[in-house]
């Protein structure tokens, strides 16, 4: 049931509690309890709109930065990652498998800001060995939503 | 030997009434901002994996006819699926025919089984095509009514009462369009006994088999003794959101499937190869997507049924398909007046129950394969509409 509540909220966090209760066939109290639990445990990190900033601030830039890290005896990946994550420019950050170790998504007002963030903030961090920056040129899908895929097909309004 | 034109529409076709939905379709077509609960298909697009498989088949040059029966890998996948999901065994070589939707399957069955004047007991309210399909094949549809008080389940006494010497078959569809009713195994057993006692074919349209929100669907052919006299119809339109692909199948005894395939080989040749590739992907890899859609329908079902009851309409619990079938008798309007006034005043489209047969009178069909936001708007508008009606005592 928890997962179903979370899926509904993930789809639209403005759905009223009584509607969630009806859809899942449980009481409003139960819904409230599940949500409180999820907030408590950190399963719900927050409630925000999914903004396609390209519509509002087309000049804003995003970059994916791949980092190779070299954890030293007293500094593990977690420490390196947390140091990086604290910068407000960092939108999201993952430890990944493959050719590098950390993937950082960074957003900034312009290219220069990202360049200086990489050169002056990321690169000097102890344990960061190398970085490779990919700038986002265009977004097609964001948080499970298609961007600008145009009007979908229309069903007939009445069918058997 | 000259004179006027000899072109005319055959009289039995000219006499065929248009479906009760047609008129409503025309009414809605001219209007803007209609929130429609009048559809009979999923609001989801086909899961992308399925579309992608068909695109790949096209890119690889699969553009030919297939075997009349349908591609063997598809028939095998259907056989596996029916065995694991419903416990019925069919030989993919001889007992499964892939059709252009259940629609074609029903047509083939009627033509293969009926001689002029043969009667088919049709459980009503029902999908709009059933009676016409029987008539077009020269048969006579004999209506067997089901009733709201019995949650629209088919009762053997009603079948018994309609039986004549000319009766050849029973045609039923559960989970049901338009009522959303289901039949449990216990409900089906007496129908099976009736069919066995009188040696009738049972045409069981199970296209909504997966859209069950409580308990497990029972395949008619899995009932004791029924495999040999049942034609099982199913397809991809509803469970996999593939209405536009036109793909279904029918399973049954070799002799009847063979006869149906003979007609099919002349009139349709085969189902679209691209749709068949899509269907193979659906059966092999899309259980998860299917179940997610069904879960979404279930949420909307609860929401809509609650909402209809909250605004004062009596609505029995529909446990299958994606329709609610509330009674509108308390409004003092009949179902056509209700649907027309609701459309005109509030721009909400629902289908008058009688479009599905006289026994649907006094009800309207509301489809909940519709986005949550449309369901919300529809309920708000319906509430406003009902508020304005003079109170019935
Ligand atoms: C009960 C029932 N049977 C058959 C069909 C037609 O299915 P297909 O798309 O497979 O021809 C429908 C479609 O609405 C239906 O509701």
Coordinates of C-alpha atoms and ligand atoms in Angstrom, one line a residue:
Chain A
X1 CA 0.0 0.0 0.0
X2 CA 2.9 2.4 0.8
X3 CA 4.2 1.9 -2.7
X4 CA 0.8 2.8 -4.2
X5 CA 0.5 5.9 -2.2
X6 CA 4.0 7.0 -3.2
X7 CA 3.3 6.3 -6.8
X8 CA 0.2 8.4 -6.8
X9 CA 2.1 11.3 -5.1
X10 CA 5.1 10.9 -7.4
X11 CA 2.7 11.3 -10.3
X12 CA 0.9 14.3 -8.8
X13 CA 1.7 15.4 -5.3
X14 CA -1.3 17.7 -5.2
X15 CA -3.9 14.9 -5.2
X16 CA -6.2 15.4 -2.2
X17 CA -5.9 12.9 0.6
X18 CA -9.6 11.8 0.3
X19 CA -9.1 11.0 -3.4
X20 CA -6.0 8.8 -2.6
X21 CA -8.1 7.1 0.0
X22 CA -10.9 6.4 -2.4
X23 CA -8.6 5.2 -5.2
X24 CA -6.9 2.8 -2.9
X25 CA -10.0 1.7 -0.9
X26 CA -8.4 2.7 2.4
X27 CA -9.3 5.4 4.9
X28 CA -8.0 8.9 5.0
X29 CA -6.4 8.2 8.3
X30 CA -4.5 5.4 6.8
X31 CA -3.3 7.5 4.0
X32 CA -2.1 10.2 6.3
X33 CA -0.3 7.7 8.4
X34 CA 1.5 6.2 5.4
X35 CA 2.5 9.7 4.2
X36 CA 3.8 10.7 7.7
X37 CA 5.8 7.5 7.8
X38 CA 7.3 8.1 4.4
X39 CA 8.2 11.6 5.3
X40 CA 9.7 10.4 8.6
X41 CA 11.8 7.7 7.0
X42 CA 13.0 10.0 4.2
X43 CA 11.2 8.0 1.5
X44 CA 9.6 11.3 0.6
X45 CA 12.3 13.8 0.3
X46 CA 10.1 16.7 -0.6
X47 CA 7.2 17.9 -2.8
X48 CA 8.1 19.9 -5.8
X49 CA 6.9 20.7 -9.3
X50 CA 8.7 19.1 -12.2
X51 CA 9.9 22.2 -14.0
X52 CA 11.0 22.2 -17.5
X53 CA 13.3 25.2 -17.1
X54 CA 14.1 25.3 -20.8
X55 CA 10.6 26.9 -21.3
X56 CA 11.3 29.7 -18.8
X57 CA 15.1 30.2 -18.9
X58 CA 16.3 28.8 -22.2
X59 CA 19.8 30.1 -21.4
X60 CA 20.2 28.0 -18.2
X61 CA 22.7 25.2 -18.6
X62 CA 22.9 21.7 -17.3
X63 CA 25.9 19.4 -17.4
X64 CA 26.6 15.8 -16.5
X65 CA 30.0 15.5 -15.0
X66 CA 31.6 12.1 -14.8
X67 CA 34.2 11.9 -12.0
X68 CA 36.8 9.3 -11.4
X69 CA 37.5 9.3 -7.7
X70 CA 40.3 7.7 -5.8
X71 CA 39.3 7.0 -2.3
X72 CA 42.2 7.2 0.1
X73 CA 42.6 5.2 3.2
X74 CA 40.6 7.6 5.4
X75 CA 38.4 9.1 2.7
X76 CA 35.9 6.7 1.1
X77 CA 33.5 7.4 -1.9
X78 CA 30.9 8.6 0.5
X79 CA 33.0 11.3 1.9
X80 CA 34.1 12.5 -1.5
X81 CA 30.5 12.4 -2.7
X82 CA 29.1 14.3 0.2
X83 CA 31.6 17.0 -0.1
X84 CA 30.6 17.5 -3.8
X85 CA 26.9 17.2 -3.0
X86 CA 26.9 20.1 -0.6
X87 CA 27.5 22.6 -3.4
X88 CA 24.2 24.3 -4.4
X89 CA 25.1 24.0 -8.1
X90 CA 24.8 20.2 -7.7
X91 CA 21.4 19.1 -8.7
X92 CA 21.8 15.4 -8.2
X93 CA 24.7 13.0 -7.6
X94 CA 25.1 9.3 -8.0
X95 CA 27.8 6.7 -7.4
X96 CA 27.8 4.6 -10.5
X97 CA 29.3 1.5 -12.0
X98 CA 31.3 1.5 -15.2
X99 CA 34.2 3.6 -16.5
X100 CA 33.9 6.3 -13.8
X101 CA 32.7 6.5 -10.2
X102 CA 30.4 9.5 -9.7
X103 CA 28.0 11.2 -11.9
X104 CA 27.1 14.8 -11.0
X105 CA 24.3 16.7 -12.6
X106 CA 25.1 20.4 -12.3
X107 CA 22.9 23.4 -13.2
X108 CA 24.1 27.0 -13.6
X109 CA 23.3 30.3 -15.3
X110 CA 25.9 29.9 -18.1
X111 CA 28.7 27.7 -19.4
X112 CA 31.4 29.8 -17.7
X113 CA 29.9 29.2 -14.3
X114 CA 30.0 25.4 -14.8
X115 CA 33.5 25.6 -16.2
X116 CA 34.7 27.5 -13.1
X117 CA 32.8 25.2 -10.8
X118 CA 34.6 22.2 -12.3
X119 CA 38.0 23.9 -12.3
X120 CA 37.9 25.6 -9.0
X121 CA 35.5 23.5 -6.8
X122 CA 35.5 19.9 -8.1
X123 CA 38.9 19.2 -9.4
X124 CA 40.8 20.3 -6.3
X125 CA 38.8 18.1 -4.0
X126 CA 41.0 15.4 -2.4
X127 CA 40.2 12.1 -4.0
X128 CA 38.9 13.5 -7.3
X129 CA 41.2 12.2 -10.0
X130 CA 39.7 13.4 -13.2
X131 CA 36.4 14.9 -14.6
X132 CA 34.7 14.8 -17.9
X133 CA 31.9 17.3 -18.5
X134 CA 29.0 16.8 -20.9
X135 CA 26.7 19.8 -21.5
X136 CA 23.0 19.1 -22.0
X137 CA 22.0 20.4 -25.4
X138 CA 18.3 19.4 -25.4
X139 CA 16.0 17.5 -23.0
X140 CA 13.5 14.9 -24.2
X141 CA 12.3 13.4 -21.0
X142 CA 12.3 14.6 -17.5
X143 CA 11.4 12.7 -14.4
X144 CA 9.3 10.2 -16.4
X145 CA 7.6 12.9 -18.5
X146 CA 8.0 13.4 -22.2
X147 CA 9.0 16.9 -23.0
X148 CA 7.4 18.6 -26.0
X149 CA 6.3 15.4 -27.7
X150 CA 3.4 17.3 -29.2
X151 CA -0.3 16.6 -29.0
X152 CA -1.0 13.0 -28.6
X153 CA -3.6 11.2 -30.7
X154 CA -7.2 11.7 -29.8
X155 CA -9.6 8.9 -29.0
X156 CA -13.0 9.0 -30.4
X157 CA -15.3 10.6 -27.8
X158 CA -17.8 7.7 -28.1
X159 CA -17.0 4.1 -29.0
X160 CA -18.7 0.8 -28.4
Chain B
X1 CA -33.6 -5.0 -71.0
X2 CA -32.7 -1.4 -70.2
X3 CA -34.0 0.7 -67.4
X4 CA -33.1 2.1 -64.0
X5 CA -30.2 1.3 -61.8
X6 CA -30.0 -2.2 -60.4
X7 CA -27.8 -1.0 -57.6
X8 CA -29.4 -1.2 -54.2
X9 CA -28.4 -2.0 -50.6
X10 CA -29.5 -5.5 -49.8
X11 CA -32.8 -5.2 -47.9
X12 CA -31.6 -7.2 -44.8
X13 CA -28.7 -4.7 -44.5
X14 CA -30.9 -1.7 -45.1
X15 CA -33.1 -3.0 -42.2
X16 CA -30.1 -3.5 -39.9
X17 CA -30.4 -0.7 -37.2
X18 CA -27.4 1.4 -36.6
X19 CA -25.8 0.8 -33.2
X20 CA -27.4 2.8 -30.4
X21 CA -24.0 4.4 -29.9
X22 CA -24.0 5.9 -33.4
X23 CA -26.6 8.5 -32.7
X24 CA -24.7 9.6 -29.6
X25 CA -21.5 9.7 -31.4
X26 CA -23.0 12.2 -33.9
X27 CA -24.4 14.3 -31.1
X28 CA -21.0 14.5 -29.3
X29 CA -19.0 15.1 -32.5
X30 CA -20.2 18.6 -33.0
X31 CA -19.4 19.7 -29.5
X32 CA -16.3 21.2 -27.9
X33 CA -14.9 20.7 -24.4
X34 CA -16.8 17.5 -23.9
X35 CA -15.5 15.3 -21.1
X36 CA -16.3 11.8 -22.3
X37 CA -17.0 8.8 -20.3
X38 CA -18.5 7.4 -23.5
X39 CA -15.5 5.5 -24.8
X40 CA -15.0 1.8 -24.9
X41 CA -11.2 1.6 -25.0
X42 CA -8.2 2.3 -22.9
X43 CA -6.9 5.8 -22.5
X44 CA -3.3 4.5 -22.4
X45 CA -1.3 4.2 -25.6
X46 CA 0.0 0.7 -26.3
X47 CA 3.0 -0.1 -24.1
X48 CA 6.1 1.2 -26.0
X49 CA 7.8 -2.2 -26.0
X50 CA 5.0 -3.6 -28.1
X51 CA 5.0 -0.7 -30.6
X52 CA 8.8 -0.9 -30.7
X53 CA 8.6 -4.6 -31.6
X54 CA 6.3 -3.9 -34.4
X55 CA 8.5 -1.1 -35.7
X56 CA 11.5 -3.4 -35.6
X57 CA 9.6 -6.1 -37.5
X58 CA 8.7 -3.5 -40.1
X59 CA 12.3 -2.4 -40.4
X60 CA 13.4 -5.9 -40.8
X61 CA 11.1 -6.2 -43.7
X62 CA 8.3 -8.3 -42.2
X63 CA 5.5 -7.0 -44.4
X64 CA 4.0 -10.2 -45.9
X65 CA 0.9 -12.3 -45.3
X66 CA 1.2 -14.9 -42.6
X67 CA -0.4 -18.4 -42.2
X68 CA -4.2 -18.1 -42.2
X69 CA -4.3 -19.3 -38.6
X70 CA -1.7 -16.7 -37.6
X71 CA 2.0 -17.0 -37.0
X72 CA 2.8 -20.2 -35.1
X73 CA 5.1 -18.4 -32.6
X74 CA 2.1 -16.2 -31.7
X75 CA -0.3 -19.1 -31.5
X76 CA 2.2 -20.9 -29.2
X77 CA 2.6 -17.9 -27.0
X78 CA -1.2 -17.7 -26.8
X79 CA -1.4 -21.4 -25.8
X80 CA 1.2 -20.9 -23.1
X81 CA -0.5 -17.9 -21.8
X82 CA -3.9 -19.6 -21.6
X83 CA -2.4 -22.6 -19.9
X84 CA -0.5 -20.6 -17.2
X85 CA -3.1 -17.9 -16.6
X86 CA -6.4 -19.8 -16.9
X87 CA -5.5 -23.5 -16.9
X88 CA -6.9 -24.3 -20.3
X89 CA -5.0 -26.3 -22.9
X90 CA -5.2 -25.6 -26.6
X91 CA -3.1 -27.0 -29.4
X92 CA -1.5 -24.1 -31.2
X93 CA -1.3 -26.1 -34.4
X94 CA -5.1 -26.7 -34.8
X95 CA -7.2 -25.1 -32.1
X96 CA -6.2 -21.4 -32.1
X97 CA -7.1 -19.0 -34.8
X98 CA -5.7 -15.4 -34.8
X99 CA -8.3 -12.9 -36.0
X100 CA -8.7 -9.2 -36.7
X101 CA -10.0 -8.5 -33.2
X102 CA -12.6 -10.4 -31.3
X103 CA -15.0 -8.7 -33.6
X104 CA -13.9 -10.9 -36.6
X105 CA -13.8 -14.0 -34.4
X106 CA -17.4 -13.6 -33.4
X107 CA -18.5 -13.0 -37.0
X108 CA -16.6 -16.2 -38.1
X109 CA -18.2 -18.2 -35.3
X110 CA -21.7 -17.1 -36.2
X111 CA -21.2 -17.9 -39.8
X112 CA -19.5 -21.2 -39.2
X113 CA -22.2 -22.4 -36.7
X114 CA -25.5 -21.0 -37.8
X115 CA -28.0 -21.9 -40.5
X116 CA -30.9 -19.6 -41.3
X117 CA -33.2 -19.4 -38.4
X118 CA -30.9 -20.9 -35.8
X119 CA -31.2 -19.2 -32.5
X120 CA -28.5 -17.9 -30.2
X121 CA -29.2 -17.0 -26.6
X122 CA -27.6 -13.6 -26.1
X123 CA -27.0 -12.4 -22.5
X124 CA -28.1 -8.8 -22.3
X125 CA -27.2 -5.9 -21.7
X126 CA -24.3 -6.7 -24.0
X127 CA -21.7 -5.4 -26.4
X128 CA -23.4 -3.7 -29.3
X129 CA -22.2 -6.2 -31.9
X130 CA -23.5 -9.4 -30.5
X131 CA -27.0 -9.4 -31.9
X132 CA -26.1 -7.8 -35.2
X133 CA -23.3 -10.4 -35.7
X134 CA -25.8 -13.3 -35.2
X135 CA -28.4 -11.6 -37.5
X136 CA -25.9 -11.0 -40.2
X137 CA -25.0 -14.7 -40.2
X138 CA -28.7 -15.6 -40.8
X139 CA -29.3 -16.5 -37.1
X140 CA -31.8 -15.2 -34.7
X141 CA -30.6 -13.5 -31.5
X142 CA -32.8 -14.4 -28.6
X143 CA -32.3 -12.0 -25.8
X144 CA -31.8 -13.3 -22.3
X145 CA -32.1 -10.5 -19.8
X146 CA -29.9 -10.0 -16.8
X147 CA -30.9 -7.6 -14.1
X148 CA -29.3 -5.1 -11.8
X149 CA -30.8 -6.8 -8.8
X150 CA -28.8 -9.8 -9.7
X151 CA -25.7 -7.8 -10.5
X152 CA -26.2 -8.6 -14.1
X153 CA -25.3 -12.2 -13.8
X154 CA -26.7 -14.7 -16.2
X155 CA -29.1 -17.2 -14.6
X156 CA -29.8 -20.7 -15.9
X157 CA -33.5 -20.3 -15.3
X158 CA -33.6 -17.3 -17.7
X159 CA -31.7 -19.4 -20.3
X160 CA -34.0 -22.3 -19.8
X161 CA -37.0 -20.1 -20.4
X162 CA -35.7 -18.9 -23.7
X163 CA -34.6 -22.3 -25.1
X164 CA -36.4 -23.6 -28.2
X165 CA -35.8 -26.4 -30.6
X166 CA -33.8 -24.0 -32.8
X167 CA -31.4 -22.9 -30.1
X168 CA -27.8 -23.7 -31.1
X169 CA -25.6 -21.6 -28.9
X170 CA -25.2 -19.2 -25.9
X171 CA -23.3 -16.0 -26.4
X172 CA -22.0 -14.3 -23.3
X173 CA -19.3 -11.8 -22.3
X174 CA -18.0 -11.6 -18.8
X175 CA -16.4 -9.4 -17.4
X176 CA -19.2 -7.5 -19.1
X177 CA -19.4 -4.5 -21.4
X178 CA -21.5 -2.4 -20.5
X179 CA -22.3 -3.4 -16.9
X180 CA -18.9 -4.2 -15.5
X181 CA -20.5 -7.4 -14.1
X182 CA -18.5 -10.5 -13.6
X183 CA -19.4 -14.2 -13.2
X184 CA -17.6 -16.3 -10.7
X185 CA -16.9 -19.9 -11.2
X186 CA -19.9 -20.7 -9.1
X187 CA -22.1 -18.4 -11.2
X188 CA -20.8 -20.1 -14.4
X189 CA -21.3 -23.7 -13.4
X190 CA -25.1 -23.8 -13.8
X191 CA -24.7 -22.1 -17.2
X192 CA -22.2 -24.9 -18.2
X193 CA -24.7 -27.5 -17.0
X194 CA -27.4 -25.9 -19.0
X195 CA -25.2 -25.9 -22.1
X196 CA -24.2 -29.5 -21.5
X197 CA -27.7 -30.7 -20.9
X198 CA -28.9 -29.2 -24.2
X199 CA -25.7 -29.8 -26.3
X200 CA -25.3 -26.1 -27.0
X201 CA -22.2 -24.3 -28.1
X202 CA -21.0 -21.6 -25.8
X203 CA -19.4 -18.5 -27.3
X204 CA -17.6 -16.9 -24.5
X205 CA -16.2 -13.4 -25.1
X206 CA -13.4 -13.1 -22.5
X207 CA -11.8 -10.0 -23.9
X208 CA -11.9 -8.4 -20.4
X209 CA -10.5 -11.5 -18.6
X210 CA -7.7 -9.6 -17.0
X211 CA -9.7 -6.6 -16.0
X212 CA -10.9 -8.2 -12.9
X213 CA -10.7 -6.3 -9.6
X214 CA -11.6 -9.1 -7.2
X215 CA -10.9 -12.8 -7.5
X216 CA -9.6 -14.6 -10.5
X217 CA -11.3 -14.9 -13.9
X218 CA -12.6 -18.3 -14.7
X219 CA -12.3 -19.3 -18.3
X220 CA -15.5 -20.9 -19.5
X221 CA -13.6 -23.7 -21.2
X222 CA -12.0 -24.7 -18.0
X223 CA -15.4 -25.8 -16.5
X224 CA -16.0 -29.5 -16.4
X225 CA -16.9 -30.9 -19.8
X226 CA -17.0 -27.4 -21.4
X227 CA -13.7 -27.4 -23.4
X228 CA -15.3 -29.4 -26.3
X229 CA -18.3 -27.1 -26.7
X230 CA -16.8 -23.7 -25.9
X231 CA -15.4 -21.1 -28.3
X232 CA -13.1 -18.9 -26.3
X233 CA -12.7 -15.4 -27.6
X234 CA -10.0 -13.1 -26.4
X235 CA -7.7 -10.4 -27.8
X236 CA -5.2 -7.7 -27.2
X237 CA -7.5 -4.6 -27.4
X238 CA -8.3 -4.1 -23.8
X239 CA -5.7 -5.7 -21.6
X240 CA -2.7 -4.4 -23.7
X241 CA -4.3 -1.2 -24.9
X242 CA -4.1 -2.3 -28.5
X243 CA -7.6 -1.5 -29.9
X244 CA -6.3 0.1 -33.1
X245 CA -4.1 -2.9 -33.9
X246 CA -7.1 -5.1 -34.5
X247 CA -5.9 -8.4 -33.1
X248 CA -7.7 -11.1 -31.3
X249 CA -8.0 -14.9 -31.3
X250 CA -10.5 -17.7 -30.9
X251 CA -9.8 -21.1 -29.4
X252 CA -12.0 -24.2 -29.7
X253 CA -12.4 -27.7 -31.0
X254 CA -10.3 -28.4 -34.1
X255 CA -13.4 -29.0 -36.3
X256 CA -15.0 -25.6 -35.6
X257 CA -11.7 -23.7 -35.7
X258 CA -11.0 -25.3 -39.0
X259 CA -14.4 -24.2 -40.4
X260 CA -13.9 -20.7 -39.1
X261 CA -10.4 -20.6 -40.7
X262 CA -11.9 -21.6 -44.0
X263 CA -14.1 -18.5 -44.0
X264 CA -11.3 -16.4 -42.6
X265 CA -8.9 -17.6 -45.3
X266 CA -11.3 -16.3 -48.0
X267 CA -12.5 -13.1 -46.3
X268 CA -9.6 -11.8 -44.3
X269 CA -6.7 -14.1 -45.3
X270 CA -4.8 -13.3 -42.1
X271 CA -4.4 -10.7 -39.4
X272 CA -1.8 -8.0 -39.9
X273 CA 1.7 -9.3 -39.5
X274 CA 2.8 -6.2 -37.7
X275 CA 0.1 -6.6 -35.1
X276 CA 1.1 -10.2 -34.7
X277 CA 4.7 -9.2 -33.9
X278 CA 3.4 -6.7 -31.4
X279 CA 1.2 -9.3 -29.8
X280 CA 4.1 -11.8 -29.4
X281 CA 6.0 -9.1 -27.6
X282 CA 2.9 -8.3 -25.4
X283 CA 2.6 -11.9 -24.3
X284 CA 6.3 -12.5 -23.7
X285 CA 7.3 -9.2 -22.0
X286 CA 4.5 -6.9 -21.1
X287 CA 2.8 -8.5 -18.1
X288 CA 4.2 -5.7 -15.9
X289 CA 2.8 -2.9 -18.1
X290 CA -0.5 -4.7 -18.3
X291 CA -0.8 -5.1 -14.6
X292 CA 0.1 -1.4 -14.0
X293 CA -2.7 -0.3 -16.3
X294 CA -5.1 -2.6 -14.6
X295 CA -4.1 -1.2 -11.2
X296 CA -4.7 2.3 -12.6
X297 CA -8.2 1.3 -13.8
X298 CA -8.9 -0.2 -10.4
X299 CA -8.0 3.1 -8.7
X300 CA -10.2 5.0 -11.0
X301 CA -13.0 2.5 -10.7
X302 CA -13.1 3.0 -6.9
X303 CA -13.0 6.7 -7.3
X304 CA -15.8 6.9 -9.9
X305 CA -18.1 4.4 -8.2
X306 CA -17.7 6.3 -4.9
X307 CA -18.2 9.6 -6.7
X308 CA -21.4 8.4 -8.5
X309 CA -22.8 7.1 -5.2
X310 CA -21.9 10.3 -3.4
X311 CA -23.8 12.4 -5.9
X312 CA -26.8 10.2 -5.3
X313 CA -26.8 7.6 -8.1
X314 CA -27.3 4.0 -7.3
X315 CA -24.4 2.0 -8.6
X316 CA -23.7 -1.7 -8.1
X317 CA -20.1 -2.6 -7.6
X318 CA -18.6 -3.3 -11.0
X319 CA -15.8 -5.8 -10.6
X320 CA -14.6 -6.1 -14.1
X321 CA -13.9 -4.4 -17.5
X322 CA -13.7 -0.6 -17.2
X323 CA -17.3 0.5 -16.9
X324 CA -19.6 1.6 -14.2
X325 CA -23.3 1.2 -14.9
X326 CA -25.2 3.4 -12.5
X327 CA -29.0 3.5 -12.4
X328 CA -30.4 6.9 -13.2
X329 CA -34.0 5.9 -12.4
X330 CA -34.0 8.1 -9.2
X331 CA -33.7 11.2 -11.5
X332 CA -37.1 10.7 -13.0
X333 CA -35.5 10.8 -16.5
X334 CA -35.1 7.9 -18.8
X335 CA -31.5 6.9 -19.8
X336 CA -31.7 8.7 -23.2
X337 CA -33.1 11.9 -21.7
X338 CA -30.5 11.8 -19.0
X339 CA -27.6 11.3 -21.3
X340 CA -28.8 13.9 -23.8
X341 CA -29.5 16.5 -21.1
X342 CA -26.2 15.8 -19.3
X343 CA -24.4 16.2 -22.6
X344 CA -26.2 19.4 -23.6
X345 CA -26.1 21.1 -20.2
X346 CA -22.8 19.9 -18.7
X347 CA -20.9 18.5 -21.7
X348 CA -20.3 15.1 -20.1
X349 CA -20.9 12.2 -22.4
X350 CA -22.2 8.9 -21.0
X351 CA -23.9 6.2 -23.0
X352 CA -27.6 5.4 -22.5
X353 CA -28.0 1.9 -21.2
X354 CA -30.5 0.9 -23.9
X355 CA -27.8 1.2 -26.5
X356 CA -26.8 -2.2 -25.1
X357 CA -30.3 -3.7 -25.2
X358 CA -33.7 -3.0 -23.7
X359 CA -32.5 -4.5 -20.4
X360 CA -30.0 -1.7 -20.1
X361 CA -32.7 0.9 -19.8
X362 CA -32.6 3.1 -16.7
X363 CA -28.8 2.9 -16.6
X364 CA -26.0 4.8 -18.2
X365 CA -22.5 3.4 -19.1
X366 CA -19.6 5.4 -17.7
X367 CA -16.2 4.3 -18.8
X368 CA -13.4 4.9 -16.3
X369 CA -10.6 4.2 -18.7
X370 CA -10.3 8.0 -18.5
X371 CA -7.7 10.2 -16.9
X372 CA -8.2 11.1 -13.2
X373 CA -8.6 14.7 -14.1
X374 CA -11.4 14.0 -16.5
X375 CA -13.1 11.8 -14.0
X376 CA -13.0 14.6 -11.4
X377 CA -14.4 17.1 -13.9
X378 CA -17.1 14.7 -15.0
X379 CA -18.2 14.0 -11.4
X380 CA -18.3 17.7 -10.6
X381 CA -20.4 18.5 -13.7
X382 CA -22.7 15.5 -13.0
X383 CA -23.2 16.7 -9.4
X384 CA -24.2 20.2 -10.7
X385 CA -26.5 18.6 -13.2
X386 CA -28.2 16.4 -10.6
X387 CA -28.5 19.4 -8.3
X388 CA -30.6 21.3 -10.8
X389 CA -33.0 18.4 -11.4
X390 CA -36.3 18.7 -9.5
X391 CA -36.2 16.4 -6.5
X392 CA -37.8 13.0 -6.9
X393 CA -39.7 11.6 -4.0
Ligands
LIG1 C1 -17.2 -7.2 -25.0 C2 -16.4 -6.8 -26.2 N1 -16.1 -7.7 -27.1 C3 -15.4 -7.4 -28.2 C4 -15.0 -6.1 -28.5 C5 -14.2 -5.9 -29.7 O1 -12.9 -6.3 -29.5 P1 -11.8 -6.3 -30.7 O2 -11.2 -4.9 -30.6 O3 -10.9 -7.4 -30.3 O4 -12.5 -6.5 -32.0 C6 -15.3 -5.2 -27.5 C7 -14.8 -3.8 -27.8 O5 -15.3 -2.8 -27.2 C8 -16.0 -5.5 -26.4 O6 -16.3 -4.6 -25.4

